[in-house]
Short mmCIF file of C-alpha atoms (C1' of nucleotides) in Angstrom, two decimals:
data_model
loop_
_atom_site.label_atom_id
_atom_site.label_comp_id
_atom_site.label_asym_id
_atom_site.label_seq_id
_atom_site.Cartn_x
_atom_site.Cartn_y
_atom_site.Cartn_z
CA MET A 15 16.44 -39.80 -4.98
CA SER A 16 13.39 -41.13 -6.28
CA GLU A 17 11.15 -38.31 -7.06
CA VAL A 18 8.77 -36.94 -5.21
CA THR A 19 5.21 -36.81 -5.38
CA LEU A 20 2.46 -34.67 -4.52
CA GLU A 21 1.50 -37.47 -2.81
CA ASP A 22 4.77 -37.23 -0.62
CA ILE A 23 4.39 -33.71 0.42
CA ALA A 24 0.79 -33.94 1.16
CA SER A 25 1.73 -36.78 3.89
CA LEU A 26 4.32 -34.62 5.34
CA ALA A 27 1.68 -31.77 5.69
CA LYS A 28 -0.38 -32.75 7.12
CA ARG A 29 1.77 -34.81 9.21
CA ARG A 30 3.67 -31.86 10.98
CA GLY A 31 1.08 -30.01 10.62
CA PHE A 32 1.24 -27.59 7.05
CA LEU A 33 -1.96 -28.30 5.74
CA TYR A 34 -5.25 -30.05 6.39
CA GLN A 35 -8.23 -31.10 3.79
CA GLY A 36 -10.41 -28.89 4.37
CA SER A 37 -13.97 -29.65 7.06
CA GLU A 38 -12.40 -32.41 7.28
CA ILE A 39 -13.87 -34.33 10.07
CA TYR A 40 -16.92 -33.70 7.74
CA GLY A 41 -15.43 -35.58 4.85
CA GLY A 42 -14.18 -32.41 3.41
CA LEU A 43 -14.87 -29.58 1.39
CA ALA A 44 -13.80 -30.25 -2.06
CA GLY A 45 -11.26 -27.73 -3.34
CA THR A 46 -10.63 -26.19 0.57
CA TYR A 47 -7.45 -26.65 2.78
CA ASP A 48 -6.98 -25.55 6.24
CA TRP A 49 -3.38 -23.79 7.10
CA GLY A 50 -1.98 -25.67 10.40
CA PRO A 51 0.33 -23.86 12.77
CA LEU A 52 3.13 -24.66 10.64
CA GLY A 53 1.90 -23.94 6.95
CA VAL A 54 0.54 -20.74 7.80
CA GLN A 55 3.84 -18.97 8.98
CA LEU A 56 4.91 -19.96 5.92
CA LYS A 57 2.62 -18.27 4.05
CA ARG A 58 3.23 -15.59 5.60
CA ASN A 59 7.30 -15.56 5.65
CA ILE A 60 6.57 -15.61 2.29
CA THR A 61 3.86 -12.66 1.90
CA ASN A 62 5.58 -10.89 4.24
CA LEU A 63 8.23 -10.95 1.75
CA TRP A 64 6.32 -9.80 -1.15
CA TRP A 65 4.85 -6.87 0.37
CA LYS A 66 8.27 -6.15 2.32
CA THR A 67 9.42 -6.24 -1.93
CA PHE A 68 7.26 -5.06 -3.70
CA VAL A 69 5.30 -2.36 -1.18
CA GLU A 70 7.67 -1.20 1.43
CA ASP A 71 10.90 -0.92 0.12
CA ARG A 72 9.50 0.71 -2.66
CA ASP A 73 8.46 4.04 -3.64
CA ASP A 74 5.83 4.17 -6.13
CA VAL A 75 3.78 1.44 -5.28
CA PHE A 76 1.09 1.57 -2.49
CA GLY A 77 -0.83 -1.02 -0.61
CA LEU A 78 -4.34 -1.60 0.33
CA ASP A 79 -6.78 -3.79 1.40
CA THR A 80 -10.38 -4.06 -0.19
CA ALA A 81 -13.48 -5.63 0.32
CA ILE A 82 -14.26 -9.22 -1.09
CA LEU A 83 -17.87 -8.19 -1.73
CA MET A 84 -18.40 -5.33 -4.14
CA ASN A 85 -21.37 -3.91 -5.54
CA GLN A 86 -22.75 -6.99 -8.51
CA LYS A 87 -22.33 -3.24 -11.03
CA VAL A 88 -18.13 -3.99 -10.48
CA TRP A 89 -18.29 -7.78 -12.09
CA GLN A 90 -21.08 -6.92 -14.93
CA THR A 91 -18.73 -4.29 -15.72
CA SER A 92 -15.78 -5.91 -15.69
CA GLY A 93 -16.94 -8.44 -17.91
CA HIS A 94 -17.10 -11.19 -15.15
CA VAL A 95 -21.18 -12.01 -15.16
CA SER A 96 -22.11 -11.65 -18.89
CA GLY A 97 -18.27 -13.26 -19.81
CA PHE A 98 -19.20 -16.20 -17.64
CA ASN A 99 -22.68 -16.64 -16.99
CA ASP A 100 -23.70 -17.57 -20.48
CA PRO A 101 -25.06 -21.21 -21.23
CA LEU A 102 -22.98 -22.77 -23.79
CA PHE A 103 -22.79 -25.10 -26.36
CA GLU A 104 -19.30 -27.07 -27.08
CA CYS A 105 -18.21 -28.49 -30.55
CA GLY A 106 -17.22 -31.91 -29.57
CA ASN A 107 -15.07 -32.17 -32.66
CA CYS A 108 -13.27 -28.60 -32.99
CA ARG A 109 -13.85 -26.96 -29.85
CA ASN A 110 -15.34 -24.02 -30.05
CA ARG A 111 -17.60 -22.96 -27.70
CA PHE A 112 -20.80 -20.70 -28.67
CA ARG A 113 -24.01 -18.91 -26.95
CA ALA A 114 -26.42 -21.70 -26.86
CA ASP A 115 -30.12 -19.24 -26.62
CA HIS A 116 -27.99 -17.68 -29.80
CA LEU A 117 -27.43 -20.15 -31.63
CA VAL A 118 -30.33 -21.63 -30.98
CA GLU A 119 -32.43 -18.63 -31.79
CA THR A 120 -30.45 -17.98 -35.24
CA TRP A 121 -31.17 -21.83 -36.13
CA VAL A 122 -34.92 -21.34 -35.61
CA GLU A 123 -34.67 -18.85 -37.56
CA LYS A 124 -32.99 -20.56 -40.63
CA HIS A 125 -35.06 -23.50 -39.94
CA ALA A 126 -38.23 -22.07 -39.81
CA LYS A 127 -39.54 -25.20 -41.99
CA GLU A 128 -38.17 -27.94 -39.82
CA VAL A 129 -39.18 -26.07 -36.61
CA LYS A 130 -42.50 -26.19 -37.79
CA ALA A 131 -42.68 -29.82 -38.60
CA ALA A 132 -40.78 -31.31 -35.22
CA ASP A 133 -42.79 -31.24 -32.13
CA LEU A 134 -41.06 -28.63 -30.09
CA PRO A 135 -41.44 -27.37 -26.54
CA LYS A 136 -42.38 -23.31 -25.61
CA TYR A 137 -38.82 -21.53 -26.53
CA GLU A 138 -37.12 -20.15 -23.19
CA GLN A 139 -33.99 -19.33 -21.74
CA SER A 140 -33.28 -23.17 -19.86
CA PRO A 141 -30.87 -25.70 -21.01
CA ALA A 142 -33.29 -28.05 -21.23
CA THR A 143 -35.11 -26.12 -23.49
CA LEU A 144 -31.45 -25.10 -25.21
CA ASN A 145 -30.78 -29.06 -25.44
CA VAL A 146 -34.13 -30.30 -26.88
CA TYR A 147 -33.94 -27.88 -29.27
CA LYS A 148 -30.19 -27.94 -30.45
CA ASN A 149 -30.88 -32.03 -30.32
CA THR A 150 -34.83 -32.71 -32.40
CA LEU A 151 -32.99 -30.00 -34.70
CA ASN A 152 -29.97 -31.98 -34.95
CA MET A 153 -27.91 -29.10 -35.14
CA THR A 154 -24.41 -28.68 -35.86
CA CYS A 155 -21.45 -26.36 -35.24
CA PRO A 156 -20.88 -23.65 -37.09
CA THR A 157 -18.10 -23.79 -37.34
CA CYS A 158 -16.78 -27.03 -38.15
CA GLY A 159 -19.43 -27.93 -39.47
CA LYS A 160 -19.97 -31.85 -37.48
CA GLN A 161 -23.78 -33.20 -35.28
CA GLU A 162 -21.27 -32.93 -32.33
CA LEU A 163 -22.50 -30.03 -30.00
CA SER A 164 -22.86 -30.65 -26.20
CA ASP A 165 -25.22 -30.67 -24.30
CA VAL A 166 -25.02 -26.50 -22.34
CA LYS A 167 -23.03 -25.94 -20.31
CA GLN A 168 -22.80 -22.70 -18.04
CA PHE A 169 -19.95 -21.72 -17.35
CA ASN A 170 -20.61 -18.96 -13.87
CA MET A 171 -17.15 -19.47 -12.39
CA MET A 172 -18.04 -17.42 -9.37
CA PHE A 173 -19.69 -17.71 -6.19
CA LYS A 174 -23.27 -15.70 -6.52
CA THR A 175 -24.69 -14.52 -2.79
CA HIS A 176 -27.49 -12.42 -2.02
CA VAL A 177 -26.19 -8.94 0.40
CA GLY A 178 -28.67 -8.31 3.16
CA ALA A 179 -31.28 -10.94 4.44
CA VAL A 180 -33.54 -10.55 0.82
CA GLU A 181 -32.64 -12.54 -1.85
CA ASP A 182 -33.45 -10.54 -4.87
CA GLU A 183 -32.21 -9.37 -8.16
CA THR A 184 -30.93 -5.68 -6.61
CA SER A 185 -29.70 -7.79 -3.19
CA VAL A 186 -27.58 -10.08 -6.14
CA SER A 187 -22.92 -10.10 -5.02
CA TYR A 188 -20.55 -12.34 -5.69
CA LEU A 189 -16.99 -13.56 -4.11
CA ARG A 190 -14.27 -11.55 -5.90
CA PRO A 191 -12.77 -13.83 -8.23
CA GLU A 192 -9.53 -11.73 -8.34
CA THR A 193 -7.90 -9.17 -6.48
CA ALA A 194 -7.83 -6.61 -8.93
CA GLN A 195 -11.36 -4.99 -9.39
CA GLY A 196 -10.66 -3.62 -5.43
CA MET A 197 -7.70 -1.58 -6.70
CA PHE A 198 -9.65 -0.86 -9.83
CA VAL A 199 -12.04 1.26 -8.00
CA ASN A 200 -9.41 2.15 -5.93
CA PHE A 201 -7.35 4.21 -8.57
CA LYS A 202 -8.99 7.84 -7.85
CA ASN A 203 -9.37 7.29 -3.54
CA VAL A 204 -5.28 6.78 -3.75
CA VAL A 205 -4.72 9.81 -6.71
CA ASP A 206 -6.96 11.81 -4.59
CA SER A 207 -4.43 10.87 -1.28
CA PHE A 208 -1.28 10.55 -2.53
CA TYR A 209 -1.20 12.75 -6.47
CA PRO A 210 1.51 10.31 -7.58
CA ASP A 211 3.94 10.47 -10.56
CA LEU A 212 2.79 7.64 -13.40
CA PRO A 213 3.87 4.98 -13.33
CA PHE A 214 2.34 4.16 -9.86
CA GLY A 215 1.09 0.87 -8.83
CA LEU A 216 -1.60 -0.66 -6.62
CA ALA A 217 -0.73 -3.87 -4.70
CA GLN A 218 -2.46 -6.17 -2.30
CA ILE A 219 -2.61 -9.52 -0.83
CA GLY A 220 -6.37 -11.32 -0.60
CA LYS A 221 -8.29 -14.39 -1.33
CA ALA A 222 -10.17 -14.51 -4.07
CA PHE A 223 -13.01 -17.59 -5.08
CA ARG A 224 -13.24 -19.62 -8.28
CA ASN A 225 -16.14 -22.63 -8.74
CA GLU A 226 -13.36 -24.36 -10.67
CA ILE A 227 -15.01 -27.66 -11.83
CA ALA A 228 -12.20 -29.48 -11.27
CA PRO A 229 -10.05 -28.82 -8.18
CA ARG A 230 -6.81 -30.82 -8.38
CA ASP A 231 -3.44 -31.81 -7.35
CA PHE A 232 -3.05 -30.71 -3.30
CA ILE A 233 -3.61 -26.72 -3.22
CA PHE A 234 -3.06 -26.18 -6.95
CA ARG A 235 -6.03 -25.56 -7.76
CA LEU A 236 -8.01 -24.24 -5.16
CA ARG A 237 -11.69 -22.95 -4.86
CA GLU A 238 -10.38 -20.89 -2.32
CA LEU A 239 -7.44 -19.16 -3.07
CA GLU A 240 -4.77 -16.46 -2.20
CA GLN A 241 -3.26 -13.84 -4.33
CA MET A 242 -0.78 -11.05 -3.77
CA GLU A 243 -1.53 -8.87 -7.69
CA ILE A 244 0.29 -5.38 -8.21
CA GLU A 245 -2.20 -3.01 -10.97
CA PHE A 246 0.94 -0.89 -12.54
CA PHE A 247 -0.45 2.43 -14.42
CA VAL A 248 1.69 3.31 -16.89
CA HIS A 249 1.81 5.39 -20.27
CA PRO A 250 0.85 4.37 -22.84
CA GLU A 251 3.59 4.05 -24.51
CA ASN A 252 5.19 2.93 -22.24
CA TRP A 253 3.28 -0.47 -21.53
CA ARG A 254 6.13 -3.02 -22.72
CA GLU A 255 9.23 -2.01 -21.22
CA SER A 256 7.24 -2.07 -17.58
CA PHE A 257 5.53 -5.12 -18.53
CA ASP A 258 9.18 -6.84 -19.20
CA ILE A 259 10.83 -5.71 -15.67
CA TRP A 260 7.56 -7.16 -14.14
CA LEU A 261 8.47 -10.25 -15.44
CA GLU A 262 12.10 -10.37 -14.67
CA ARG A 263 10.83 -9.21 -11.05
CA GLN A 264 8.48 -12.82 -10.95
CA ARG A 265 11.14 -14.21 -12.09
CA GLN A 266 13.72 -12.97 -9.16
CA PHE A 267 11.30 -13.01 -6.43
CA LEU A 268 11.07 -16.81 -6.88
CA MET A 269 14.50 -17.15 -7.36
CA ASN A 270 14.69 -15.69 -3.76
CA LEU A 271 12.36 -18.14 -2.31
CA GLY A 272 14.78 -21.28 -3.30
CA LEU A 273 13.26 -22.17 -6.64
CA PRO A 274 16.62 -22.80 -9.34
CA GLU A 275 16.49 -21.12 -12.56
CA SER A 276 16.19 -24.62 -14.15
CA LYS A 277 12.73 -25.05 -13.78
CA ILE A 278 11.05 -21.68 -14.33
CA HIS A 279 9.72 -21.17 -18.24
CA GLN A 280 8.61 -17.63 -18.68
CA VAL A 281 5.67 -18.43 -21.60
CA GLU A 282 3.59 -16.17 -23.85
CA ILE A 283 -0.08 -16.84 -24.08
CA GLY A 284 -1.07 -17.25 -27.08
CA PRO A 285 -4.07 -14.15 -28.09
CA GLU A 286 -6.63 -18.07 -27.95
CA ASP A 287 -6.11 -18.67 -24.41
CA ARG A 288 -5.95 -15.03 -23.18
CA ALA A 289 -8.29 -13.44 -20.14
CA HIS A 290 -11.50 -11.41 -21.87
CA TYR A 291 -8.95 -8.07 -20.79
CA SER A 292 -5.67 -8.93 -21.89
CA LYS A 293 -3.95 -7.45 -24.97
CA HIS A 294 -0.43 -9.34 -24.18
CA SER A 295 0.00 -12.09 -21.39
CA VAL A 296 2.90 -13.73 -20.38
CA ASP A 297 2.78 -16.92 -18.13
CA THR A 298 5.30 -17.52 -15.38
CA GLU A 299 5.62 -21.51 -15.19
CA PHE A 300 7.51 -24.46 -13.12
CA ASP A 301 8.11 -27.25 -13.01
CA PHE A 302 5.81 -28.65 -10.34
CA PRO A 303 5.96 -32.59 -9.83
CA PHE A 304 2.40 -33.29 -11.79
CA GLY A 305 3.88 -31.44 -14.81
CA GLN A 306 4.79 -27.76 -15.34
CA LYS A 307 2.59 -25.87 -14.57
CA GLU A 308 1.12 -22.27 -14.06
CA LEU A 309 2.76 -20.25 -11.00
CA TYR A 310 2.20 -16.81 -11.55
CA GLY A 311 0.36 -14.29 -14.77
CA CYS A 312 1.73 -11.08 -16.26
CA ALA A 313 -1.09 -9.37 -18.32
CA TYR A 314 -0.89 -6.09 -20.03
CA ARG A 315 -4.79 -5.29 -18.94
CA THR A 316 -4.59 -2.37 -21.55
CA ASP A 317 -6.90 0.60 -20.35
CA TYR A 318 -9.70 -1.53 -20.03
CA ASP A 319 -10.91 -2.06 -16.41
CA LEU A 320 -10.57 1.94 -16.26
CA SER A 321 -12.60 3.19 -18.86
CA LYS A 322 -14.88 0.43 -18.18
CA HIS A 323 -15.38 1.11 -15.36
CA GLN A 324 -15.23 5.33 -15.85
CA GLU A 325 -18.25 4.63 -18.66
CA ALA A 326 -19.97 2.98 -16.01
CA SER A 327 -19.83 4.35 -12.90
CA GLY A 328 -20.04 8.14 -14.68
CA LYS A 329 -16.78 9.23 -12.55
CA ASN A 330 -13.89 10.51 -14.48
CA LEU A 331 -11.19 8.14 -14.14
CA GLU A 332 -7.94 9.52 -15.67
CA TYR A 333 -5.36 10.33 -15.05
CA ARG A 334 -3.84 14.40 -14.89
CA PRO A 335 -0.04 14.86 -15.70
CA LYS A 336 1.66 17.66 -13.82
CA ASP A 337 3.07 19.73 -16.49
CA GLY A 338 -0.78 20.18 -17.55
CA SER A 339 -0.78 17.99 -21.00
CA ALA A 340 -3.92 16.20 -21.69
CA PRO A 341 -4.90 13.48 -18.90
CA PHE A 342 -5.92 9.96 -20.72
CA ILE A 343 -6.97 6.62 -18.86
CA PRO A 344 -3.59 5.17 -17.57
CA HIS A 345 -2.44 1.27 -18.58
CA VAL A 346 -2.02 -1.37 -16.85
CA ILE A 347 0.18 -3.98 -16.69
CA GLU A 348 -0.53 -6.85 -14.27
CA PRO A 349 2.39 -9.05 -12.67
CA THR A 350 -0.15 -11.50 -10.78
CA PHE A 351 0.99 -14.00 -7.85
CA GLY A 352 -0.40 -16.89 -6.40
CA VAL A 353 0.49 -17.48 -2.62
CA ASP A 354 -0.89 -21.17 -2.41
CA ARG A 355 0.71 -21.60 -5.83
CA THR A 356 4.17 -20.42 -4.20
CA VAL A 357 4.15 -22.18 -1.55
CA LEU A 358 3.78 -25.67 -2.77
CA ALA A 359 6.64 -24.86 -4.97
CA VAL A 360 8.69 -24.40 -2.26
CA ILE A 361 7.94 -27.42 -0.11
CA ALA A 362 8.48 -29.29 -3.64
CA THR A 363 11.91 -27.42 -4.09
CA ALA A 364 12.68 -28.08 -0.42
CA TYR A 365 11.08 -31.59 -0.29
CA THR A 366 14.67 -33.54 -0.41
CA VAL A 367 14.90 -37.50 1.13
CA ASP A 368 19.37 -37.59 1.56
CA THR A 369 20.65 -40.67 3.96
CA VAL A 370 22.12 -39.97 6.80
CA ASN A 371 24.43 -43.13 8.60
CA GLY A 372 22.75 -45.09 5.93
CA GLU A 373 19.14 -44.59 6.27
CA ASP A 374 16.51 -42.29 4.75
CA ARG A 375 16.35 -38.78 6.02
CA ILE A 376 13.85 -36.35 4.83
CA VAL A 377 14.67 -33.03 4.61
CA LEU A 378 12.82 -29.89 4.15
CA LYS A 379 15.73 -27.70 3.24
CA LEU A 380 13.99 -23.95 2.67
CA PRO A 381 15.51 -20.72 2.88
CA GLU A 382 16.18 -20.04 5.76
CA HIS A 383 14.51 -16.88 5.93
CA ILE A 384 10.64 -18.28 5.20
CA ALA A 385 11.40 -21.63 7.39
CA PRO A 386 8.72 -21.17 9.88
CA VAL A 387 10.74 -22.12 12.99
CA LYS A 388 14.01 -20.24 12.44
CA MET A 389 16.20 -23.28 15.35
CA CYS A 390 14.74 -25.39 18.25
CA ILE A 391 16.49 -25.77 21.62
CA SER A 392 17.57 -29.39 22.83
CA PRO A 393 18.86 -30.04 26.42
CA LEU A 394 21.40 -32.76 25.35
CA LEU A 395 19.72 -35.15 28.02
CA LYS A 396 16.43 -34.43 29.93
CA ASN A 397 17.24 -36.03 32.80
CA LYS A 398 19.71 -33.71 34.12
CA PRO A 399 18.28 -30.73 35.56
CA GLU A 400 20.70 -28.45 35.11
CA LEU A 401 21.14 -28.84 31.50
CA VAL A 402 17.72 -28.25 31.57
CA ALA A 403 17.72 -25.11 33.14
CA THR A 404 20.49 -23.74 31.71
CA ALA A 405 18.71 -24.69 28.11
CA ARG A 406 14.98 -23.42 29.24
CA GLU A 407 17.20 -19.61 29.53
CA ILE A 408 18.98 -20.02 26.27
CA TYR A 409 15.06 -20.80 24.57
CA ALA A 410 13.75 -18.17 26.44
CA THR A 411 16.62 -15.79 24.77
CA LEU A 412 16.59 -16.81 21.49
CA LYS A 413 12.94 -16.85 21.14
CA LYS A 414 12.49 -12.85 22.80
CA LYS A 415 14.84 -12.13 20.26
CA HIS A 416 14.02 -14.21 16.74
CA GLY A 417 9.95 -15.34 17.77
CA ALA A 418 9.92 -18.07 15.87
CA VAL A 419 12.35 -20.62 18.25
CA MET A 420 10.12 -23.88 19.59
CA TRP A 421 11.78 -26.04 22.50
CA ASP A 422 11.93 -30.03 22.81
CA ASP A 423 13.26 -31.77 24.79
CA ASN A 424 11.65 -35.12 24.04
CA GLY A 425 13.39 -38.63 23.22
CA ASN A 426 16.94 -38.70 22.46
CA ILE A 427 18.86 -36.16 20.01
CA GLY A 428 18.24 -38.35 17.37
CA LYS A 429 14.71 -38.15 17.16
CA ARG A 430 14.81 -34.46 17.57
CA TYR A 431 17.13 -33.82 14.82
CA ARG A 432 14.76 -35.48 12.10
CA ARG A 433 11.77 -34.08 13.63
CA GLN A 434 13.55 -30.78 13.44
CA ASP A 435 14.45 -31.91 8.97
CA GLU A 436 11.00 -32.10 8.21
CA ILE A 437 9.28 -29.11 8.91
CA GLY A 438 12.68 -27.48 7.31
CA THR A 439 14.45 -26.16 10.19
CA PRO A 440 17.40 -24.86 9.80
CA LYS A 441 19.62 -24.92 13.19
CA CYS A 442 18.84 -27.08 16.02
CA VAL A 443 21.04 -25.64 19.23
CA VAL A 444 21.70 -27.59 22.36
CA ILE A 445 22.70 -27.38 25.74
CA ASP A 446 25.69 -29.65 26.34
CA PHE A 447 27.59 -30.61 29.88
CA GLN A 448 30.34 -28.54 28.28
CA THR A 449 27.31 -25.58 28.23
CA LEU A 450 27.98 -25.36 31.31
CA GLU A 451 30.96 -24.83 32.16
CA ASP A 452 32.31 -22.52 28.82
CA GLY A 453 28.01 -21.67 27.92
CA THR A 454 29.29 -22.08 24.34
CA VAL A 455 26.68 -24.91 22.41
CA THR A 456 26.16 -26.77 19.78
CA VAL A 457 25.21 -25.64 16.64
CA ARG A 458 23.84 -28.79 14.05
CA ASP A 459 22.70 -27.98 10.23
CA ARG A 460 20.12 -28.90 8.83
CA ASP A 461 21.24 -29.61 4.81
CA THR A 462 24.97 -30.91 5.89
CA THR A 463 24.18 -31.77 9.64
CA GLU A 464 27.49 -31.16 10.44
CA GLN A 465 28.25 -29.31 14.24
CA HIS A 466 30.32 -26.62 15.36
CA ARG A 467 30.51 -25.13 19.06
CA ALA A 468 29.14 -21.21 19.41
CA THR A 469 28.25 -18.74 21.77
CA ILE A 470 24.70 -17.50 22.43
CA ASP A 471 25.71 -13.90 21.18
CA GLU A 472 26.62 -15.45 17.71
CA LEU A 473 23.04 -16.61 17.65
CA LEU A 474 21.59 -13.49 19.20
CA GLY A 475 23.10 -12.05 16.35
"C1'" G B 27 -18.36 -32.09 -15.10
"C1'" C B 28 -17.15 -36.58 -18.04
"C1'" G B 29 -14.35 -41.57 -17.74
"C1'" G B 30 -11.68 -45.20 -14.51
"C1'" G B 31 -9.86 -46.14 -9.78
"C1'" U B 32 -9.10 -45.50 -4.35
"C1'" A B 33 -11.32 -45.47 1.51
"C1'" U B 34 -8.85 -49.88 7.97
"C1'" A B 35 -5.28 -45.03 13.92
"C1'" G B 36 -1.09 -38.55 12.58
"C1'" U B 37 1.47 -41.05 8.78
"C1'" U B 38 2.00 -46.04 6.11
"C1'" U B 39 0.00 -49.93 5.62
"C1'" A B 40 -2.27 -56.14 7.17
"C1'" G B 41 -6.22 -58.51 7.11
"C1'" U B 42 -11.82 -60.15 7.70
"C1'" G B 43 -19.16 -62.28 6.74
"C1'" G B 44 -18.57 -63.28 13.74
"C1'" C B 45 -13.24 -59.68 19.59
"C1'" A B 46 -9.20 -55.52 13.44
"C1'" G B 47 -3.26 -57.05 13.50
"C1'" A B 48 1.49 -53.98 12.89
"C1'" A B 49 5.12 -50.09 11.65
"C1'" U B 50 6.34 -45.66 12.74
"C1'" G B 51 4.26 -41.06 14.54
"C1'" U B 52 2.28 -39.97 19.35
"C1'" A B 53 1.74 -39.43 25.61
"C1'" U B 54 3.17 -40.64 30.94
"C1'" C B 55 7.53 -42.57 33.12
"C1'" C B 56 12.50 -44.35 33.23
"C1'" U B 57 17.42 -44.60 30.85
"C1'" U B 58 20.30 -42.34 27.25
"C1'" C B 59 27.21 -37.56 26.66
"C1'" C B 60 25.17 -36.07 19.68
"C1'" C B 61 22.39 -37.86 14.07
"C1'" A B 62 15.42 -41.59 14.32
"C1'" A B 63 19.00 -46.56 20.34
"C1'" G B 64 16.87 -49.16 24.98
"C1'" G B 65 12.98 -50.36 28.33
"C1'" A B 66 7.25 -50.04 30.84
"C1'" U B 67 2.35 -48.13 30.15
"C1'" G B 68 -1.32 -45.42 27.41
"C1'" A B 69 -4.08 -43.52 24.08
"C1'" G B 70 -6.00 -43.96 18.66
"C1'" A B 71 -8.79 -46.93 12.87
"C1'" U B 72 -13.09 -48.92 9.27
"C1'" G B 73 -15.21 -41.89 5.50
"C1'" C B 74 -20.88 -40.57 5.71
"C1'" G B 75 -25.92 -42.67 5.03
"C1'" G B 76 -28.48 -46.43 3.28
"C1'" G B 77 -30.16 -51.77 1.95
"C1'" U B 78 -29.28 -57.38 2.39
"C1'" C B 79 -28.40 -60.46 6.88
"C1'" C B 80 -29.15 -63.40 12.52
"C1'" G B 81 -24.72 -60.41 12.68
"C1'" A B 82 -21.87 -55.92 7.48
"C1'" U B 83 -14.86 -52.31 8.19
"C1'" U B 84 -16.06 -56.48 4.58
"C1'" C B 85 -21.04 -57.85 -0.66
"C1'" C B 86 -25.06 -54.07 -2.64
"C1'" C B 87 -26.64 -49.09 -3.78
"C1'" G B 88 -25.74 -43.54 -2.35
"C1'" C B 89 -23.43 -39.59 -1.05
"C1'" U B 90 -18.52 -36.74 0.17
"C1'" A B 91 -13.20 -36.54 0.30
"C1'" C B 92 -8.96 -37.58 -2.16
"C1'" C B 93 -5.55 -40.15 -7.37
"C1'" C B 94 -5.38 -40.99 -12.83
"C1'" G B 95 -6.72 -39.76 -18.22
"C1'" C B 96 -10.13 -36.15 -20.61
"C1'" A B 97 -12.32 -31.72 -20.44
"C1'" C B 98 -12.31 -26.60 -17.96
"C1'" C B 99 -9.07 -23.01 -15.42
"C1'" A B 100 -11.62 -14.96 -16.54
#
RNA sequence: GCGGGUAUAGUUUAGUGGCAGAAUGUAUCCUUCCCAAGGAUGAGAUGCGGGUCCGAUUCCCGCUACCCGCACCA
């Protein structure tokens, strides 16, 4: 069996109604995809499993669904505005980055004579002016000394927008780049409503937006993405224990989706590569067709966010232990799960090419509990009214029970099997002449292609 | 964002400065007692915008999207 490529997966996804290029009839929009009927069902099965596992089945995690648009002060406080809106020079040699305005200003102070001699425009913090200063003054990298500083790069990765019809500085807001802040700003609300014991968590599933420089690899890097995130609040002394537990839960969740353990790798992230809020990070990576890449992240956000918000908002965000001991700001363990990446990993894992009767067959070996269609009902022959009528009845019965049941009487039975194989339907149920005699049906298994007879009651169970 | 490549039907693809062809899928009908059988009929394509030309899907330019490197990825 040859390696499955991302293009094979994208082609199948489109052909069978899982995913389409966003805004396709207008030439597309980079980094956006639209979920088709089967794709949204598969995705929803996965997010539902997550919600059940981490919210419904637990009594220490509370669900939320917070607004995508938030007061701009949230993003100033969280560090997302200042950390990512600044003009930067990047050194082509050592790859370090520097605040362009700061670098130019200190350079001007230190090299007053050259500056006076040079023909420079009036100083201002525009990228064009900063570039002119850098080039005219032959500025070098403060770290390695090479004269390889790039022109100004703006790493403002948040989508900026305006709330209300008037576009001025006070109306600025951003599409959230992470769902986390919605949970931090509601920490006090949930504590006041439910007075939970520590440790406890907040969870939500929702869209986040990142103005990626280069969206890439089908739905792996999107500008509009979906996250399943938990902010788990702990006593600072216990962070490590919780961290390791959540890491293991992330691995277990992937294995519940049928991913092989051998393709899951948990990798500690060095201080250089960590997010600005994180004191310890471990990525859960997966062997995608295009390489080993990040699927999930787990970060120890300390009390960074709650402390910042307490300071900026003036609201007390401390946790008050019920034993009367001193209030404190809890620390946070944040396991975050990318929805789109999970779907991609699941499809990549399930995508199989094998041989049936000497012919290649594409089959999505999805675990039954997340398959978008659970079973397909067919009359053996569609020109035999008695078969069709009985099949229709059985279809109605099974659909009422299971919901995700499909009817197919197109072509011959082999074609229907192949079509269902491609969308990962675990069982095909065929109503044949024996059904008319004893009520049993043929059930064909997706993975083995083997058939056996079963009663309707067995299928209802 | 930089460099390179690609763009023809839902999918996979052929071809051409002068009517765009196939396979497969798909629709309707016939046929069919179990793994893409067969027959008939039908719908369906040159990414978008400009230029050259009598005429552009083909040549040129721009844009967009996708793919491959690099960089980026809170």
